[in-house]
Amino acid sequence: MSGRARVRARGIACRPSTPEIGRTQASPSPASVDVSDKDTPSSSGYMGTSRISQKMVFLGDSDSTQKDKDGVSSGDVGCTFLGRGGRIRREFMDLGACTREKLAHVRDCKTGSSGIPVKLVTNLFNLDLPQDWQLYQYYVTYIPDLESRRLRIALLYSHSELFNKAKVFDGAILFLLEKLEEKVTELSSETQRGETVKIVITLTRELPSSSPVCFQVFSIIFKKILKKLSMYQIGRNYYNPSEPVEIPQYKLTLWPGYSVSVSQFESSLLFSADVCYKVLRSETVLEFMTDLYHKTGLSSFTQACEKELLGLIVLTRYNNKTYRIDDIDWSVRPTHTFQKRDGAEISYVDYYKQQYDITLSDLNQPVLVSLLKSKRNDNTEARIAHLIPELCFLTGLTSQAISDFQLMKALAEVTHLSPLGRQQRLARLADDIQRNKDARFELETWGLHFGCQMSLTGRIVPLEKILMQDQVFCQPMSAADWSKDVRTCKILSAPSLNKWLIICNNRAEHVNESFLNCLRRVGSSMGFNVDYPKMIKVQEDPAAFLRAIQQHVDADVQLVMCILSSNQKSYYDSIKKYMSSDCPVPSQCVLTRTLNKQGMMMSVATKIAMQMTCKLGGELWAVEIPLKSLMVVGIDVCKDALNKEMAVVGFVASINTRITRWYSRCILQRTTTNVADCLKVLMIGALNKWYQYNHGLPARIIVYRDGVGDGQLKTLIEYEVPQLLSSVAESSSNTSSKLSVIVVRKKCVPRFFMEMNRTLQNPPLGTVVDSEATRPDWYDFYLISQVAHQGTVNPTYYNVIYDNNGLKPDHMQRLTFKLCHLYYNWSGLIRIPAPCQYAHKLTFLVAQSIHKEPSLELANSLFYL
Amino acid sequence: MDDNNIQILIEEVWRKAQDSAFPGSFQVKMLQCESVVDRNFEEVTSTEIKFKPPLYRQRYQFVKDLVDQHEPKKVADLGCGDTSLLWMLKFHKCLELLVGVDTNEEKLRRKEYKLSPLVGDYLKPRERTLTVTLYHGSAVERDSRLLGFDLITCIELIEHLDSEDLATFPKVVFGFLSPAMVVISTPNSEFNPLFPAVTLRDSDHRFEWNRMQFQTWALDVANLYNYSVEFTGVGEPPAGAENVGYCTQIGIFRKNMAKAAELCVPEQHGEHVYKVVFTATYPSLQQEKYRQYAVVNEVISQVYDMRRDLLERLKLQDDRDFADTSADAGTSEAPCQCFQPVLTRFSANMEKTPKPFCVGNVFYVPLERLFSLPKVKHLCINIEMLKTLIADTVMLNSDGSAVMVDIHDEDNDD
């Protein structure tokens, strides 16, 4: 079954980073479905309601902060200047972790040398500052103390000493470009009734432009600039509402925009910009309900309505606020009255007419109910808001919409900009900033100069040969997909499949026969011996499947295949749950639909045969790994889909020197952050397994850690790395294994374009960037290991946070690239190292379907593929 | 420093304190010494007099009602302060130009983005174009951009003017700007004794007039500039003190012979003394671009809805033929809830028009049918216009009489 089919079977979309969606299907043209894989998934905002909801809440925030024109939130006490919403702040927090200085071998040079140099254009722009540019941070106190931030600001701003000076003030902390004459300045203001307020401005810090604090000030400056360019802020990004892209058949409106930031890169301060899109829905809740009514009919209408709408975030058209729909009150009509704050009774119709000159067209519509979060933490009863469906716009995409292939395709056509298209947008932004008078003035006030777009030199490392059985090396035509190249080769090893079951419903019989023949044929050509299975026919319901499994599975059964006619998530979930913990036997679910595809039988069968091999513990292919005693580990952490308090930690470690066999474990832990505290158990388990197979411990261990959020870097260094180190130390009494820990980020700020034939293209596979766009305090590099058929490729970002292996940067980069070849669910390169992708696949299965720890009996096979 | 500014801020503090009742001796102190009555202050300052809704709101509501009643297209608020009134007015559909003028640029800047179009304004554009502009300037300066207005409001403005400015004010507003209607509000000093120990309600007030003083001034102005004036007010006096009149007195001035005045061409004198602080134009269906979006969106979503209905009917037919279960076709009774969406899709008019049809794998919807959709009809004068607006985005058949779409989406399998 194709990757996407399975994604559908679960009824939810993969995380934007997973290559499954476009990659692993048995399709001749993976390009056509590559929707959520690359290209601004983060910013286009269509990846799921939960994320959208966060964004939209932000939107509410932004509305309220627009009141103060600086948009700086209150940093009441202390010296930290708090950014709004916390997100930007967390990003900058990461910059405080200076890991490179502890890594002696890369302190002077962290760049590699192998490969062919390639000139790349970036989405980074120079931001020039005078040599001695500094920001002066002051702490401002008021005597008597004033509670109101706005009053504080107004009092301070009215002083002529600060007039016309470049300044940012949040009510407590003041940043000035020019130093005040005195270290402590005292000013005095008089309120109207003769009360004198003393203002004391004390210098606390002098900040160089490379300080993370300055980046926040720069963000505020650019926020002003982009607003001057008539951009509309939603969340952290800026959109241009006057040039919308409409997708009328899905009632969607896309606003093109930019996400921008300023921070210190390797040698200079750079402004980065990327194109993004905001997905808005031009549909009101009432229109949606009317539509639904036509679809479902009256009998199930209310039920369907509640199912579709509850939990969604809506945007009210009159005040731009967002609310979550918690309930629908069918007994209340717009003609009913409510009590205004001043106590007067008024009907909803009259209220909206009076307040906003809006005439409601449908007086029979129900009202939406939203529980309001109390800003104060007291015990007052939760307040509720009644909203009129006609006045609420839907936001984000429903899960139904995300699984709508046509819709996502229509979205992708707009949002996936080619490198050239992207560059044109960037150039326009730069141009707008440089031409706009107000924008220029703002920059000049702060002594900034918006410079040119940065180019740099990357390297293309050599492509890998794929090692098949009998020392056959295969140099694929395309590293993106070598399925054709290896078709004639035998896979490395495969246990023969002697005793197995196929469970299917009565209708699918004729399909099964031809499929089975096909499976045996492709199996034998790849060296995977498949015997005839025992066929069990059951009724079409999950309970019947489970009963059949219980009845027929015994100790000798190697694998159970379930042929499902419906792609309902519950079927898949119940089977997977049972087969991975209660009755640990590898299982393979296939949709009848997949088997019915005309002319696709061979490729479908090949794909399934490969997955089955892996589930039985077979090995498909390898690449040459020069290090002889190396264990690679992939860790991913995500939240459980049902219980958000549970984090699912997936841990996959190689257990042979060829890096073709894996030990996979998953632990559920109760936590609110995505930080793992069970790594010791997992690491020791993996080392024991390694010992068992290799009669010794690995000389080197390299851990790739995925699923790290902004601002978690320090926690990782302080909390996870020590767990790994101590388990390595405890496993051996004499020399312990060397350890490297690398944080893998699928989303990163820079984009790279390659100039070729007077146009721009995506850089080729194997492109490494380890200078200029990197960070001075980190041992980091970018690697392009995926193909973007549509749109602009996203480089993967690697940050080595701990390393006593002492490998040369060159070797670290190439090893990482090699590992991107080893994901057995896709015969081609993937965007992250295989162990990470395995760990991701495992956590995904557990978080979405199983919700408990899979049996250890399965740990030696890739049962979750 | 600007007292007025601080005044507002102090009120803010107070309002917050009221809302949350958080402890803080400072607020309480402020409260006691600030026994003035202005803007949003009344409801809390005095224990005796509480206006409900607050007096400032009553003043705004008064203007809103006036706008509702007279539907002016161009409205200016002189001394707009923090632009609250403008914000309330911007929702009125009749407005095309909304201008605020104030001498405090800082205050204008602080709230400027509040007057920007909202997401919803882009998603569902207004019928008429609305431009909102904020100027830094004074009511006693002449700026030709304020000529030709239907309504100019001066809410609690004149009492802040010194005698010199007060003398210039009518020359500018009535003589030069000469709008069809002027609304002036100012405190009624006869009401003041009802407040505990108050001389003037705000320290920036140069004077507070009684009814006689205000009306004399107003009638003089009206006579001089050929206006008629009518007096009213907001803030009813408490029982037993009816004789003091409204707390805020208001004069509504209407220009006599309004017809003749319209002949005067605005912008005749090119004096631009005000500084533009902020300006925003709201998207509207008057603008070709948004009209086109609206038409295309409506047409395409309707076409796809019709196609879906057709497919569902076919599928239903299929299923029935297949399963042969026609017995259970009757719809079940409605559940207790009785919300039924208004059926806009099948209007009587529409039934008369040619139906959508299928030829091969192509689904056709005649433009005539689309034109009968109320929304489309509202946006397009005739079928030709409909055709022009959608021609770039949808496929039309050879004679341009119908929209064409494939009956099935292109193969949605891999």
CSV table of N, CA and C in Angstrom, one decimal, chain B residues 16-126:
chain,number,residue,atom,x,y,z
B,16,LYS,N,-9.5,50.2,34.0
B,16,LYS,CA,-9.0,48.9,34.3
B,16,LYS,C,-9.2,48.5,35.8
B,17,ALA,N,-9.0,49.5,36.6
B,17,ALA,CA,-9.2,49.2,38.0
B,17,ALA,C,-10.6,48.8,38.3
B,18,GLN,N,-11.5,49.5,37.6
B,18,GLN,CA,-12.9,49.2,37.8
B,18,GLN,C,-13.2,47.8,37.3
B,19,ASP,N,-12.6,47.4,36.2
B,19,ASP,CA,-12.9,46.1,35.6
B,19,ASP,C,-12.4,45.0,36.5
B,20,SER,N,-11.2,45.2,37.0
B,20,SER,CA,-10.6,44.0,37.7
B,20,SER,C,-10.5,44.2,39.2
B,21,ALA,N,-10.8,45.4,39.6
B,21,ALA,CA,-10.7,45.7,41.0
B,21,ALA,C,-9.4,45.3,41.6
B,22,PHE,N,-8.3,45.5,40.9
B,22,PHE,CA,-7.1,45.0,41.5
B,22,PHE,C,-6.6,46.1,42.5
B,23,PRO,N,-6.0,45.6,43.5
B,23,PRO,CA,-5.6,46.5,44.6
B,23,PRO,C,-4.5,47.4,44.1
B,24,GLY,N,-4.4,48.6,44.6
B,24,GLY,CA,-3.4,49.5,44.3
B,24,GLY,C,-3.8,50.9,44.8
B,25,SER,N,-3.1,51.3,45.7
B,25,SER,CA,-3.5,52.6,46.4
B,25,SER,C,-3.4,53.7,45.4
B,26,PHE,N,-2.5,53.6,44.4
B,26,PHE,CA,-2.3,54.7,43.5
B,26,PHE,C,-3.6,55.0,42.7
B,27,GLN,N,-4.2,54.0,42.2
B,27,GLN,CA,-5.4,54.2,41.4
B,27,GLN,C,-6.5,54.9,42.3
B,28,VAL,N,-6.6,54.4,43.5
B,28,VAL,CA,-7.6,55.0,44.4
B,28,VAL,C,-7.3,56.5,44.6
B,29,LYS,N,-6.1,56.8,44.8
B,29,LYS,CA,-5.7,58.1,45.0
B,29,LYS,C,-6.1,59.0,43.8
B,30,MET,N,-5.7,58.5,42.7
B,30,MET,CA,-5.9,59.2,41.4
B,30,MET,C,-7.4,59.5,41.4
B,31,LEU,N,-8.2,58.5,41.7
B,31,LEU,CA,-9.6,58.6,41.6
B,31,LEU,C,-10.1,59.8,42.5
B,32,GLN,N,-9.6,59.8,43.6
B,32,GLN,CA,-10.1,60.8,44.5
B,32,GLN,C,-9.8,62.2,44.1
B,33,CYS,N,-8.6,62.4,43.6
B,33,CYS,CA,-8.2,63.7,43.2
B,33,CYS,C,-8.8,64.1,41.8
B,34,GLU,N,-9.1,63.1,41.0
B,34,GLU,CA,-9.6,63.4,39.7
B,34,GLU,C,-11.1,63.4,39.7
B,35,SER,N,-11.7,64.4,40.2
B,35,SER,CA,-13.1,64.4,40.3
B,35,SER,C,-13.7,65.1,39.1
B,36,VAL,N,-13.0,65.1,38.0
B,36,VAL,CA,-13.5,65.8,36.8
B,36,VAL,C,-14.4,64.9,36.1
B,37,VAL,N,-15.2,65.5,35.2
B,37,VAL,CA,-16.1,64.7,34.5
B,37,VAL,C,-15.8,64.9,33.0
B,38,ASP,N,-15.4,63.9,32.4
B,38,ASP,CA,-15.2,64.0,31.0
B,38,ASP,C,-15.1,62.6,30.4
B,39,ARG,N,-15.4,62.5,29.1
B,39,ARG,CA,-15.3,61.3,28.4
B,39,ARG,C,-15.8,60.1,29.2
B,40,ASN,N,-15.0,59.1,29.3
B,40,ASN,CA,-15.5,57.9,29.9
B,40,ASN,C,-15.4,58.0,31.5
B,41,PHE,N,-15.3,59.1,32.0
B,41,PHE,CA,-15.1,59.2,33.4
B,41,PHE,C,-16.3,59.2,34.3
B,42,GLU,N,-17.4,59.7,33.7
B,42,GLU,CA,-18.5,60.0,34.5
B,42,GLU,C,-19.0,58.9,35.4
B,43,GLU,N,-19.1,57.7,34.8
B,43,GLU,CA,-19.8,56.7,35.5
B,43,GLU,C,-19.2,56.3,36.8
B,44,VAL,N,-17.9,56.7,37.0
B,44,VAL,CA,-17.2,56.2,38.2
B,44,VAL,C,-16.9,57.3,39.2
B,45,THR,N,-16.8,58.6,38.6
B,45,THR,CA,-16.2,59.6,39.5
B,45,THR,C,-17.2,60.0,40.6
B,46,SER,N,-18.4,60.1,40.2
B,46,SER,CA,-19.3,60.7,41.2
B,46,SER,C,-20.2,59.6,41.7
B,47,THR,N,-20.5,59.6,43.0
B,47,THR,CA,-21.4,58.6,43.5
B,47,THR,C,-22.8,58.9,43.2
B,48,GLU,N,-23.1,60.3,43.0
B,48,GLU,CA,-24.5,60.7,42.7
B,48,GLU,C,-24.9,60.5,41.3
B,49,ILE,N,-24.0,60.9,40.4
B,49,ILE,CA,-24.3,60.9,39.0
B,49,ILE,C,-23.6,59.8,38.3
B,50,LYS,N,-24.4,58.9,37.7
B,50,LYS,CA,-23.8,57.8,36.9
B,50,LYS,C,-24.6,57.8,35.6
B,51,PHE,N,-23.9,57.9,34.5
B,51,PHE,CA,-24.6,57.8,33.2
B,51,PHE,C,-24.5,56.4,32.7
B,52,LYS,N,-25.6,56.0,32.2
B,52,LYS,CA,-25.7,54.6,31.6
B,52,LYS,C,-26.4,54.7,30.3
B,53,PRO,N,-25.7,54.4,29.2
B,53,PRO,CA,-24.3,54.2,29.1
B,53,PRO,C,-23.5,55.4,29.4
B,54,PRO,N,-22.2,55.3,29.6
B,54,PRO,CA,-21.4,56.4,29.9
B,54,PRO,C,-21.6,57.6,28.9
B,55,LEU,N,-21.4,58.8,29.4
B,55,LEU,CA,-21.7,60.0,28.7
B,55,LEU,C,-21.0,60.0,27.3
B,56,TYR,N,-19.7,59.7,27.3
B,56,TYR,CA,-19.0,59.8,26.1
B,56,TYR,C,-19.6,58.8,25.0
B,57,ARG,N,-20.1,57.7,25.5
B,57,ARG,CA,-20.7,56.8,24.6
B,57,ARG,C,-22.0,57.3,24.1
B,58,GLN,N,-22.7,58.0,25.0
B,58,GLN,CA,-24.0,58.6,24.5
B,58,GLN,C,-23.8,59.6,23.4
B,59,ARG,N,-22.6,60.4,23.6
B,59,ARG,CA,-22.3,61.4,22.6
B,59,ARG,C,-22.0,60.7,21.2
B,60,TYR,N,-21.2,59.6,21.3
B,60,TYR,CA,-20.9,58.9,20.1
B,60,TYR,C,-22.2,58.3,19.4
B,61,GLN,N,-23.0,57.7,20.3
B,61,GLN,CA,-24.2,57.1,19.8
B,61,GLN,C,-25.1,58.1,19.1
B,62,PHE,N,-25.1,59.3,19.7
B,62,PHE,CA,-25.8,60.4,19.1
B,62,PHE,C,-25.4,60.7,17.7
B,63,VAL,N,-24.1,60.7,17.5
B,63,VAL,CA,-23.5,60.9,16.1
B,63,VAL,C,-23.9,59.7,15.2
B,64,LYS,N,-23.7,58.5,15.8
B,64,LYS,CA,-24.0,57.3,15.0
B,64,LYS,C,-25.5,57.4,14.5
B,65,ASP,N,-26.4,57.7,15.4
B,65,ASP,CA,-27.8,57.8,15.1
B,65,ASP,C,-28.0,58.8,13.9
B,66,LEU,N,-27.3,59.9,14.1
B,66,LEU,CA,-27.4,61.0,13.1
B,66,LEU,C,-27.0,60.4,11.7
B,67,VAL,N,-25.9,59.7,11.7
B,67,VAL,CA,-25.3,59.1,10.5
B,67,VAL,C,-26.3,58.1,9.9
B,68,ASP,N,-26.9,57.3,10.8
B,68,ASP,CA,-27.9,56.4,10.3
B,68,ASP,C,-29.1,57.1,9.6
B,69,GLN,N,-29.5,58.2,10.2
B,69,GLN,CA,-30.6,58.9,9.8
B,69,GLN,C,-30.4,59.6,8.5
B,70,HIS,N,-29.2,60.3,8.3
B,70,HIS,CA,-29.0,61.1,7.2
B,70,HIS,C,-28.1,60.5,6.1
B,71,GLU,N,-27.5,59.3,6.5
B,71,GLU,CA,-26.6,58.6,5.5
B,71,GLU,C,-25.7,59.5,4.8
B,72,PRO,N,-24.8,60.3,5.5
B,72,PRO,CA,-23.8,61.1,4.8
B,72,PRO,C,-22.8,60.2,4.2
B,73,LYS,N,-22.2,60.8,3.1
B,73,LYS,CA,-21.1,60.0,2.4
B,73,LYS,C,-19.7,60.4,3.0
B,74,LYS,N,-19.6,61.7,3.3
B,74,LYS,CA,-18.3,62.2,3.7
B,74,LYS,C,-18.5,62.8,5.1
B,75,VAL,N,-17.7,62.3,6.0
B,75,VAL,CA,-17.9,62.7,7.4
B,75,VAL,C,-16.5,63.0,8.0
B,76,ALA,N,-16.3,64.2,8.7
B,76,ALA,CA,-15.1,64.5,9.3
B,76,ALA,C,-15.3,64.7,10.8
B,77,ASP,N,-14.4,64.3,11.6
B,77,ASP,CA,-14.5,64.5,13.0
B,77,ASP,C,-13.3,65.4,13.4
B,78,LEU,N,-13.6,66.7,13.8
B,78,LEU,CA,-12.5,67.6,14.2
B,78,LEU,C,-12.2,67.4,15.7
B,79,GLY,N,-11.0,67.2,16.0
B,79,GLY,CA,-10.6,66.9,17.4
B,79,GLY,C,-11.0,65.5,17.7
B,80,CYS,N,-10.5,64.6,16.8
B,80,CYS,CA,-11.0,63.2,16.9
B,80,CYS,C,-10.3,62.4,18.0
B,81,GLY,N,-9.2,63.0,18.6
B,81,GLY,CA,-8.6,62.4,19.8
B,81,GLY,C,-8.1,61.0,19.4
B,82,ASP,N,-8.5,60.0,20.2
B,82,ASP,CA,-8.0,58.7,20.0
B,82,ASP,C,-8.8,57.9,18.9
B,83,THR,N,-9.5,58.6,18.1
B,83,THR,CA,-10.2,58.1,17.0
B,83,THR,C,-11.4,57.1,17.3
B,84,SER,N,-11.8,57.1,18.5
B,84,SER,CA,-12.8,56.1,18.9
B,84,SER,C,-14.1,56.3,18.1
B,85,LEU,N,-14.5,57.6,18.0
B,85,LEU,CA,-15.7,57.9,17.2
B,85,LEU,C,-15.6,57.4,15.8
B,86,LEU,N,-14.4,57.7,15.2
B,86,LEU,CA,-14.2,57.2,13.8
B,86,LEU,C,-14.3,55.7,13.7
B,87,TRP,N,-13.8,55.1,14.7
B,87,TRP,CA,-13.8,53.6,14.7
B,87,TRP,C,-15.2,53.1,14.7
B,88,MET,N,-16.1,53.8,15.5
B,88,MET,CA,-17.5,53.4,15.5
B,88,MET,C,-18.2,53.7,14.2
B,89,LEU,N,-17.8,54.8,13.6
B,89,LEU,CA,-18.5,55.2,12.4
B,89,LEU,C,-18.1,54.4,11.2
B,90,LYS,N,-16.9,53.8,11.2
B,90,LYS,CA,-16.4,53.2,10.0
B,90,LYS,C,-17.2,52.0,9.5
B,91,PHE,N,-18.1,51.5,10.4
B,91,PHE,CA,-18.9,50.4,10.0
B,91,PHE,C,-20.1,50.8,9.2
B,92,HIS,N,-20.4,52.1,9.2
B,92,HIS,CA,-21.6,52.5,8.4
B,92,HIS,C,-21.4,52.3,6.9
B,93,LYS,N,-22.4,51.7,6.3
B,93,LYS,CA,-22.2,51.3,4.9
B,93,LYS,C,-22.3,52.5,4.0
B,94,CYS,N,-23.0,53.6,4.5
B,94,CYS,CA,-23.2,54.7,3.6
B,94,CYS,C,-21.9,55.5,3.4
B,95,LEU,N,-20.9,55.4,4.3
B,95,LEU,CA,-19.7,56.2,4.3
B,95,LEU,C,-18.8,55.9,3.1
B,96,GLU,N,-18.3,57.0,2.5
B,96,GLU,CA,-17.2,56.8,1.5
B,96,GLU,C,-15.9,57.5,1.9
B,97,LEU,N,-16.0,58.5,2.7
B,97,LEU,CA,-14.8,59.2,3.2
B,97,LEU,C,-15.0,59.6,4.7
B,98,LEU,N,-14.1,59.1,5.4
B,98,LEU,CA,-14.1,59.4,6.9
B,98,LEU,C,-12.8,60.0,7.3
B,99,VAL,N,-12.9,61.2,7.9
B,99,VAL,CA,-11.7,61.9,8.1
B,99,VAL,C,-11.6,62.3,9.6
B,100,GLY,N,-10.5,62.2,10.2
B,100,GLY,CA,-10.3,62.6,11.6
B,100,GLY,C,-9.2,63.7,11.6
B,101,VAL,N,-9.3,64.7,12.4
B,101,VAL,CA,-8.3,65.8,12.5
B,101,VAL,C,-8.0,66.0,14.0
B,102,ASP,N,-6.8,66.0,14.3
B,102,ASP,CA,-6.5,66.3,15.7
B,102,ASP,C,-5.1,67.0,15.8
B,103,THR,N,-4.9,67.8,16.8
B,103,THR,CA,-3.7,68.5,17.0
B,103,THR,C,-2.6,67.6,17.6
B,104,ASN,N,-3.0,66.5,18.2
B,104,ASN,CA,-2.1,65.6,18.8
B,104,ASN,C,-1.7,64.4,17.9
B,105,GLU,N,-0.6,64.6,17.3
B,105,GLU,CA,-0.2,63.6,16.3
B,105,GLU,C,0.1,62.3,16.9
B,106,GLU,N,0.8,62.3,18.1
B,106,GLU,CA,1.2,61.1,18.8
B,106,GLU,C,0.0,60.2,19.1
B,107,LYS,N,-1.1,60.9,19.5
B,107,LYS,CA,-2.3,60.1,19.8
B,107,LYS,C,-2.9,59.5,18.6
B,108,LEU,N,-2.9,60.3,17.5
B,108,LEU,CA,-3.4,59.7,16.2
B,108,LEU,C,-2.6,58.5,15.8
B,109,ARG,N,-1.3,58.6,15.9
B,109,ARG,CA,-0.4,57.5,15.5
B,109,ARG,C,-0.7,56.3,16.3
B,110,ARG,N,-0.9,56.5,17.6
B,110,ARG,CA,-1.0,55.3,18.5
B,110,ARG,C,-2.1,54.4,18.1
B,111,LYS,N,-3.2,55.0,17.5
B,111,LYS,CA,-4.4,54.1,17.2
B,111,LYS,C,-4.6,53.9,15.7
B,112,GLU,N,-3.6,54.4,14.9
B,112,GLU,CA,-3.9,54.4,13.5
B,112,GLU,C,-4.3,53.0,12.9
B,113,TYR,N,-3.6,52.0,13.4
B,113,TYR,CA,-3.9,50.7,12.7
B,113,TYR,C,-5.2,50.1,13.1
B,114,LYS,N,-5.8,50.7,14.1
B,114,LYS,CA,-7.2,50.3,14.5
B,114,LYS,C,-8.2,50.6,13.4
B,115,LEU,N,-7.8,51.6,12.6
B,115,LEU,CA,-8.7,52.0,11.5
B,115,LEU,C,-8.4,51.3,10.2
B,116,SER,N,-7.4,50.4,10.2
B,116,SER,CA,-7.1,49.7,9.0
B,116,SER,C,-8.2,48.7,8.7
B,117,PRO,N,-8.3,48.3,7.4
B,117,PRO,CA,-9.2,47.2,7.1
B,117,PRO,C,-8.9,46.0,7.8
B,118,LEU,N,-9.9,45.2,8.2
B,118,LEU,CA,-9.7,43.9,8.9
B,118,LEU,C,-9.7,42.8,7.8
B,119,VAL,N,-9.3,41.7,8.3
B,119,VAL,CA,-9.3,40.5,7.4
B,119,VAL,C,-10.6,40.3,6.7
B,120,GLY,N,-11.7,40.5,7.6
B,120,GLY,CA,-13.0,40.3,7.1
B,120,GLY,C,-13.4,41.3,6.0
B,121,ASP,N,-12.8,42.5,6.1
B,121,ASP,CA,-13.1,43.5,5.1
B,121,ASP,C,-12.6,43.1,3.7
B,122,TYR,N,-11.5,42.3,3.7
B,122,TYR,CA,-11.0,41.8,2.4
B,122,TYR,C,-11.8,40.6,2.0
B,123,LEU,N,-12.2,39.8,2.9
B,123,LEU,CA,-12.9,38.5,2.5
B,123,LEU,C,-14.3,38.8,2.0
B,124,LYS,N,-14.9,39.8,2.7
B,124,LYS,CA,-16.3,40.2,2.2
B,124,LYS,C,-16.2,41.7,2.1
B,125,PRO,N,-15.8,42.2,0.9
B,125,PRO,CA,-15.6,43.7,0.7
B,125,PRO,C,-17.0,44.4,0.9
B,126,ARG,N,-16.8,45.7,1.3
B,126,ARG,CA,-18.0,46.5,1.4
B,126,ARG,C,-18.6,46.8,0.0
